[in-house]
Amino acid sequence: MLSIAATSVTVHTPNGLYIRIEPVAPHTFHIRASRTGTFGEPAPLTRLGIVAPPALPALRETEEAGDELRVVIETAALRINRLSGEMSLSGIDGKPLARLTRPPLVGGQASGPDGDRDRFEVQFALAEEERLYGLGDHYETPLMKRGYRVDIRLLGRVHAPVPLLLSSEGWALLMDTDQEHAFDVGCSELDRMSVCGSGAELAFYWIAGGNLAELLEKYTALTGPAALLPIWAYGLTFNCNQQATARDMIEDALKFRREGIPCDMIGLEPTWMDRSFDYDAPVNWHPDRFYIPQWMPEGAHTFMGVLRTMGFKLTLGLYLRDQDGPAAHRDADLQWYDYLKPFVAQGVQGFNLCTRRPVQEQVDPADSQDGAGPDRSILPQSTVLGRVIQEGFAAQTGRRPLICTPVGYTGIQKYAAIWSGGRPKPHLSVLSLGLSGIPHMAADMNLHTAAGIHCGFFQPWSKVNSWAYWRHPLLLDSGLLRLFKMYAKLRYRLLPYIYSAAHVAVRTGLPIARAMPLAYPDDPRAVELHNQYMFGDDFLVAVFTEQVYLPAGEWIDYWSGKTYSGPAEIAYRTPEQAGGPLFVRAGAIVPMWPDVQYAGQQPAERLELHLYPGGSREYAFNEDDGTTFGYRCGEWATTRIACEEDRRGFSVEIAAPAGSYTGMPENRTWDIVIHYTDKPAAVKVDGEDWRESAGSASSRKDPPPSSWSYHRKTGTIRLIVQVDAGRLSPVRIEVSRSGKAETRQASVRSLPLRPSGTKRTAGELEKDIEVGLETGNAAKALSALEDWWNIRTARSDAAEDVREHWLAMNGLFVRAAERKGRTLHEIAEEDPRFGSSRQPPDNAKEAYASLAQAVSLIIESNSRQPGKTNEIVRQATDIIRSELDRELSLHAVADRLHLNSSYLSRRFKREIGLSFSDYVLEKKMELAKELLLSGSTVSAAAEQTGFKDTSYFIRVFRKYWGVRPGEMKP
């Protein structure tokens, strides 16, 4: 039986199943199945206000063909078999995206121990290479959920389960329920995913089309955008010890200001009140610990007034209802915000929702003595509470509050941020929630380790939580205190960049902290990574690791300024002044504040703009008033900034802001900082030549008007421009390369100019050239050759030196040929172009062209031989080169490549010309030699080449090189 209405289609199958298909968006179907033919209205997520009902019908057409019915909407189509109920989802172009492996099961049909009860189950087919992400805060599983069973419930260590799953095949699933249920994501059967739970009805949203970022945007459009936090909430939050008094709290705040550590928000645990908040009656300040004279309860003389004077915002803790208590509040019981109004009137600007017991201590219903367990509709409790507080606070003040909660469900992003206590892998919670439509999540910072501080400050918002402990930064040792202060200042300087990324998160669902599969979905290496992520568009952050993968492009080490070319895996050594790896993408455009102690301390008329040249790039800088809900009505502005680098130099255009908001500066002064390798020949602004002025890297004085300065120590150009709000055309800044630098570049390069020169050593680059020749990777070899030649000719490009450089590289070519069992003479005889270029030229340009041609011809020649290196050997050599500081065995590498070790050994020997172990030894010894020559200690060289025993390293080194390591040191 088939029923087609104006906005939905209902199919009644012969086995008694009713399936209703309702398009709710141009890309999304709402599927409901029951055995009664009646569907509760509204559906659970609509009743809770999480999903709004469609404003207009999205149904375009239906097509019948035998037993098949095709329902078409704007960008997707759903096909259903009217007899069996089987369904499939496709794009509007007909490309299959997903399908059910069998009809939905509802009622007693559903499998499981409760088969006689009302249950549902739906099962989807999985493609061989399909990757699935989401499901909320399940940090003990990888970001990619395939192969795991995930329970959607607030028990164990799960803080925020979200029934949203994103597929790399271009579809997403959102379960429409407020009851506990479970996902089996290819765990029981690798090619099947099933979702089951209790209830007389099955309901879900099926979203079609796009990569992970596009699916997140469609989910955001379906459920509503995340709440934009007040700008100060993206700074630093400090929660006092639960036994703190008003005096203790003020002392904690004073410590931040005295030490010059920026901080905006100070919070109290729920122990601030005179009795437990039960949502049924008012509470007051604790009469002993937070005494307020009743005759003067408000003003600058109160402890809240003192905090405001210092620039702090106060938040109060509230306990959520116990899980074994009543269910989530319904609309009839939502007048309790009136109990919070007096505190908001006194200046409270946020509320921190807490559980009485840590989430990981909650009891599983099956383990409770009476077997009853908590109410199964508890999942959305914090979502309902967050909505009530946000709406009440907005009505009372007209401003945004900061509401944060340790537990949440789908939809919580519209009202509150998520926080969690200390965790062994806090970043996985942040990234997984970002892949689940919740962009604002922070785990309590572990400020007793450098790595914990590094991770804690590169979260969407940052929180230090004393709770029952003593975690104030001024209680740290001097080294960690210096580190904490440095990161706090960096965080505040980056607040314009972070807040602009938050605007993007609110509009599109793309989180501030972006997992690598989200940022680089087409990079097979990137999608496997868990310990690094993109922070906004331009910063790559690695946490709790020193193995870093850099995707394609140029990357600048933020701590050292060293430049790397990706794709590349590097063994990173974190400098003492930092807590972990931090890289900036070449082409980055980063707005910054000057040093401040709290948000709003200085007006926003003047900002810094840090530019890292690298190709062509456009950036949209978003801002608003930072405190009200005006942004929801379009009260915000976007400044478009475009940069371009080419052979002649670098240019940037800064447009006047588009849009407006209350308090928007009439004019904006930009303190431009361009990170540039060479001193430029000239700088023009709007076509006018500006003069050079003297300047130093440490100078805080502004350059004179219409002038620029270059700081050699930091490699930066600085100038100041003003952009008026009403300006019609962008301000254009042009930086011309110096004549000397341009001449040198032209004389040595026949390949396109790269954005910024490498700072790797010539020895490191020679190893890259060798590996490129051995593995047939022409791009790698030519890129390394280009940088090597620039280093050598930068010292001298005199004719005799050019010939020496040319001969040195040909020596490397001889060694590479010998490893293949050949000679350069044999290769030259095969190609007359090669033989004709074997005399050392005097001209640097001709010499480089000769070497580049030789690289290409050697690789071409090798490719014609039976021993051509294939992708397997290339992957093996890449692993070896990137992990020389580890023990490398044939069996371990073969296992990682899913190969038989004997096969890999034979292939390796035939194509590289060395056995696996000999090749590893050669690379380790070459690295050891270079480390020692550069001044490394023997023990450090041993460690960096994977030797646990220094004495054994010494014996191996002496046998290989014929001298002891100490004799190699300069």
Coordinates of N, CA and C in Angstrom, one line a residue, residues 155-266:
L155 N 26.9 7.1 30.6 CA 27.4 6.2 31.6 C 28.9 5.9 31.2
G156 N 29.6 5.3 32.2 CA 31.0 5.1 32.0 C 31.8 6.4 31.8
R157 N 32.7 6.5 30.8 CA 33.5 7.7 30.7 C 32.9 8.6 29.6
V158 N 31.7 8.4 29.2 CA 31.1 9.2 28.1 C 30.4 10.4 28.6
H159 N 30.8 11.6 28.2 CA 30.2 12.8 28.7 C 29.1 13.3 27.7
A160 N 29.3 13.2 26.4 CA 28.4 13.8 25.5 C 28.2 12.9 24.3
P161 N 27.4 11.9 24.4 CA 27.1 11.0 23.3 C 26.2 11.8 22.3
V162 N 26.5 11.6 21.0 CA 25.7 12.3 19.9 C 25.4 11.3 18.9
P163 N 24.2 11.0 18.6 CA 23.8 10.0 17.6 C 23.9 10.4 16.2
L164 N 25.1 11.1 15.9 CA 25.4 11.5 14.5 C 26.6 10.8 14.0
L165 N 26.4 10.3 12.8 CA 27.5 9.5 12.1 C 27.8 10.1 10.8
L166 N 29.0 10.5 10.4 CA 29.4 11.0 9.1 C 30.2 10.0 8.4
S167 N 29.9 9.8 7.1 CA 30.6 8.8 6.3 C 31.5 9.5 5.2
S168 N 32.6 8.9 5.0 CA 33.5 9.4 3.9 C 32.9 9.1 2.6
E169 N 31.8 8.3 2.5 CA 31.2 8.1 1.2 C 30.1 9.1 0.9
G170 N 30.0 10.1 1.7 CA 29.1 11.2 1.3 C 27.7 11.2 1.9
W171 N 27.5 10.6 3.0 CA 26.2 10.6 3.7 C 26.3 10.7 5.2
A172 N 25.3 11.0 5.9 CA 25.3 11.1 7.3 C 24.0 10.6 7.9
L173 N 24.0 10.2 9.1 CA 22.9 9.6 9.8 C 22.7 10.3 11.2
L174 N 21.5 10.8 11.5 CA 21.2 11.3 12.8 C 20.0 10.5 13.3
M175 N 20.2 9.8 14.4 CA 19.0 9.1 15.0 C 18.1 10.1 15.7
D176 N 16.8 9.9 15.5 CA 15.8 10.8 16.1 C 15.2 10.1 17.3
T177 N 15.9 10.2 18.4 CA 15.4 9.6 19.7 C 16.0 10.3 20.9
D178 N 15.4 10.3 22.0 CA 16.0 10.8 23.2 C 16.2 9.7 24.2
Q179 N 16.1 8.4 23.7 CA 16.4 7.3 24.5 C 17.7 6.7 24.2
E180 N 18.2 5.9 25.1 CA 19.5 5.2 24.9 C 19.4 4.2 23.8
H181 N 20.5 4.1 23.0 CA 20.6 3.2 21.9 C 22.1 2.9 21.6
A182 N 22.4 2.1 20.6 CA 23.7 1.7 20.4 C 24.0 1.6 18.9
F183 N 25.2 1.9 18.5 CA 25.7 1.8 17.1 C 26.8 0.6 17.1
D184 N 26.6 -0.3 16.2 CA 27.6 -1.3 15.9 C 28.2 -1.0 14.6
V185 N 29.3 -0.3 14.6 CA 29.9 0.3 13.3 C 30.9 -0.7 12.7
G186 N 30.4 -1.8 12.1 CA 31.3 -2.8 11.5 C 32.0 -3.6 12.6
C187 N 31.5 -3.7 13.8 CA 32.2 -4.4 14.8 C 31.8 -5.9 14.7
S188 N 30.5 -6.2 14.7 CA 30.1 -7.6 14.6 C 30.4 -8.1 13.2
E189 N 30.1 -7.3 12.2 CA 30.3 -7.7 10.8 C 31.0 -6.5 10.1
L190 N 32.1 -6.7 9.5 CA 32.9 -5.6 9.0 C 32.2 -4.8 8.0
D191 N 31.3 -5.4 7.1 CA 30.7 -4.7 6.1 C 29.2 -4.3 6.4
R192 N 28.9 -4.2 7.7 CA 27.6 -3.9 8.2 C 27.6 -2.9 9.3
M193 N 26.7 -1.9 9.4 CA 26.6 -1.1 10.5 C 25.1 -1.2 11.0
S194 N 24.9 -1.4 12.2 CA 23.5 -1.5 12.7 C 23.3 -0.5 13.9
V195 N 22.1 0.0 14.0 CA 21.7 0.8 15.2 C 20.5 0.2 15.8
C196 N 20.5 0.0 17.1 CA 19.4 -0.6 17.8 C 19.1 0.1 19.1
G197 N 17.9 0.0 19.5 CA 17.5 0.6 20.8 C 16.1 0.2 21.2
S198 N 15.6 0.7 22.3 CA 14.2 0.4 22.7 C 13.3 1.5 22.2
G199 N 12.0 1.1 22.0 CA 11.0 2.0 21.5 C 10.1 1.4 20.5
A200 N 8.9 1.8 20.4 CA 7.9 1.3 19.5 C 8.1 1.9 18.1
E201 N 9.0 2.8 17.9 CA 9.1 3.5 16.6 C 10.6 3.7 16.3
L202 N 11.0 3.5 15.0 CA 12.3 3.8 14.5 C 12.2 5.2 13.8
A203 N 13.2 6.1 14.1 CA 13.2 7.3 13.4 C 14.6 7.8 13.2
F204 N 14.9 8.3 12.0 CA 16.2 8.8 11.8 C 16.2 9.8 10.6
Y205 N 17.2 10.7 10.6 CA 17.4 11.6 9.5 C 18.6 11.1 8.6
W206 N 18.3 11.1 7.3 CA 19.3 10.6 6.4 C 19.8 11.7 5.5
I207 N 21.0 12.1 5.6 CA 21.6 13.3 5.0 C 22.4 12.9 3.8
A208 N 22.3 13.5 2.7 CA 23.0 13.1 1.4 C 23.9 14.2 0.9
G209 N 25.1 13.7 0.5 CA 26.0 14.5 -0.3 C 27.1 15.3 0.4
G210 N 28.3 15.1 -0.1 CA 29.4 16.0 0.3 C 30.5 15.3 1.2
N211 N 31.6 16.0 1.4 CA 32.7 15.5 2.3 C 32.3 15.8 3.7
L212 N 33.2 15.5 4.6 CA 32.8 15.6 6.1 C 32.4 17.0 6.4
A213 N 33.2 18.0 5.9 CA 32.9 19.4 6.3 C 31.5 19.8 5.7
E214 N 31.2 19.3 4.5 CA 29.9 19.7 3.9 C 28.7 19.0 4.6
L215 N 29.0 17.7 5.1 CA 27.9 17.0 5.9 C 27.7 17.7 7.2
L216 N 28.8 18.2 7.8 CA 28.6 19.0 9.1 C 27.8 20.2 8.9
E217 N 28.0 20.9 7.7 CA 27.2 22.1 7.4 C 25.8 21.8 7.3
K218 N 25.5 20.6 6.6 CA 24.1 20.2 6.4 C 23.4 19.8 7.8
Y219 N 24.2 19.2 8.6 CA 23.7 18.8 9.9 C 23.4 20.1 10.7
T220 N 24.3 21.1 10.6 CA 24.1 22.4 11.3 C 22.8 23.1 10.8
A221 N 22.6 23.0 9.5 CA 21.4 23.6 8.9 C 20.1 22.9 9.5
L222 N 20.3 21.6 9.7 CA 19.1 20.8 10.2 C 18.8 21.1 11.6
T223 N 19.8 21.1 12.5 CA 19.6 21.2 13.9 C 19.7 22.6 14.5
G224 N 20.3 23.5 13.7 CA 20.4 24.9 14.1 C 21.9 25.2 14.5
P225 N 22.3 26.4 14.4 CA 23.7 26.7 14.6 C 24.1 26.7 16.1
A226 N 25.4 26.5 16.3 CA 25.9 26.5 17.6 C 25.9 28.0 18.2
A227 N 25.8 28.1 19.5 CA 25.8 29.4 20.1 C 27.2 30.0 20.0
L228 N 27.3 31.2 19.6 CA 28.6 31.9 19.6 C 28.9 32.4 21.1
L229 N 30.0 31.9 21.6 CA 30.3 32.3 23.0 C 30.7 33.8 23.0
P230 N 30.6 34.5 24.2 CA 31.1 35.8 24.3 C 32.6 35.8 24.0
I231 N 33.1 36.9 23.4 CA 34.5 36.8 23.0 C 35.5 36.5 24.2
W232 N 35.1 37.0 25.4 CA 36.0 36.7 26.5 C 36.0 35.3 26.9
A233 N 35.0 34.5 26.5 CA 35.0 33.1 26.9 C 36.0 32.3 26.1
Y234 N 36.5 32.9 25.0 CA 37.6 32.2 24.2 C 39.0 32.4 24.8
G235 N 39.0 33.2 25.9 CA 40.3 33.5 26.6 C 40.6 32.3 27.5
L236 N 40.8 32.7 28.8 CA 41.2 31.7 29.8 C 40.2 31.7 30.9
T237 N 39.7 30.5 31.3 CA 38.8 30.4 32.5 C 39.5 29.7 33.6
F238 N 39.3 30.2 34.8 CA 39.9 29.6 36.0 C 38.8 29.3 37.0
N239 N 38.6 28.1 37.4 CA 37.7 27.7 38.5 C 38.4 27.5 39.8
C240 N 37.9 28.2 40.8 CA 38.5 28.1 42.1 C 38.3 26.8 42.8
N241 N 39.1 26.5 43.9 CA 38.9 25.4 44.7 C 37.5 25.4 45.3
Q242 N 36.9 24.2 45.5 CA 35.5 24.2 46.0 C 35.3 24.7 47.4
Q243 N 36.4 24.9 48.2 CA 36.3 25.4 49.5 C 36.6 26.9 49.5
A244 N 36.7 27.6 48.4 CA 37.1 29.0 48.3 C 36.1 29.9 49.0
T245 N 36.6 30.9 49.6 CA 35.8 32.0 50.1 C 35.9 33.2 49.2
A246 N 35.1 34.2 49.4 CA 35.2 35.4 48.6 C 36.7 36.0 48.6
R247 N 37.3 35.9 49.8 CA 38.7 36.4 49.9 C 39.6 35.6 49.1
D248 N 39.4 34.2 49.2 CA 40.3 33.3 48.4 C 40.1 33.6 46.9
M249 N 38.9 33.8 46.5 CA 38.6 34.1 45.0 C 39.3 35.3 44.6
I250 N 39.2 36.4 45.4 CA 39.8 37.7 45.0 C 41.4 37.5 45.0
E251 N 41.9 36.7 45.9 CA 43.4 36.5 45.9 C 43.8 35.7 44.7
D252 N 43.0 34.7 44.3 CA 43.3 34.0 43.0 C 43.3 35.0 41.8
A253 N 42.3 35.9 41.8 CA 42.3 36.8 40.7 C 43.5 37.8 40.7
L254 N 43.8 38.3 41.9 CA 45.0 39.2 42.0 C 46.3 38.5 41.6
K255 N 46.4 37.2 41.8 CA 47.6 36.5 41.4 C 47.8 36.6 39.9
F256 N 46.7 36.4 39.2 CA 46.8 36.5 37.7 C 47.3 37.9 37.3
R257 N 46.7 39.0 37.9 CA 47.0 40.3 37.5 C 48.4 40.7 37.9
R258 N 48.8 40.3 39.1 CA 50.2 40.6 39.6 C 51.3 40.0 38.7
E259 N 51.0 38.8 38.3 CA 52.0 38.1 37.5 C 51.9 38.4 36.0
G260 N 50.9 39.1 35.6 CA 50.7 39.5 34.2 C 50.3 38.4 33.3
I261 N 49.5 37.4 33.9 CA 48.9 36.3 33.1 C 47.5 36.7 32.7
P262 N 47.2 36.8 31.4 CA 45.9 37.1 31.0 C 44.9 36.1 31.4
C263 N 43.7 36.5 31.9 CA 42.6 35.6 32.3 C 41.3 36.4 32.3
D264 N 40.2 35.9 31.9 CA 39.0 36.6 31.8 C 37.9 36.1 32.8
M265 N 37.8 34.8 33.0 CA 36.7 34.3 33.7 C 37.2 33.6 35.0
I266 N 36.5 33.8 36.1 CA 36.8 33.1 37.3 C 35.5 32.5 37.8

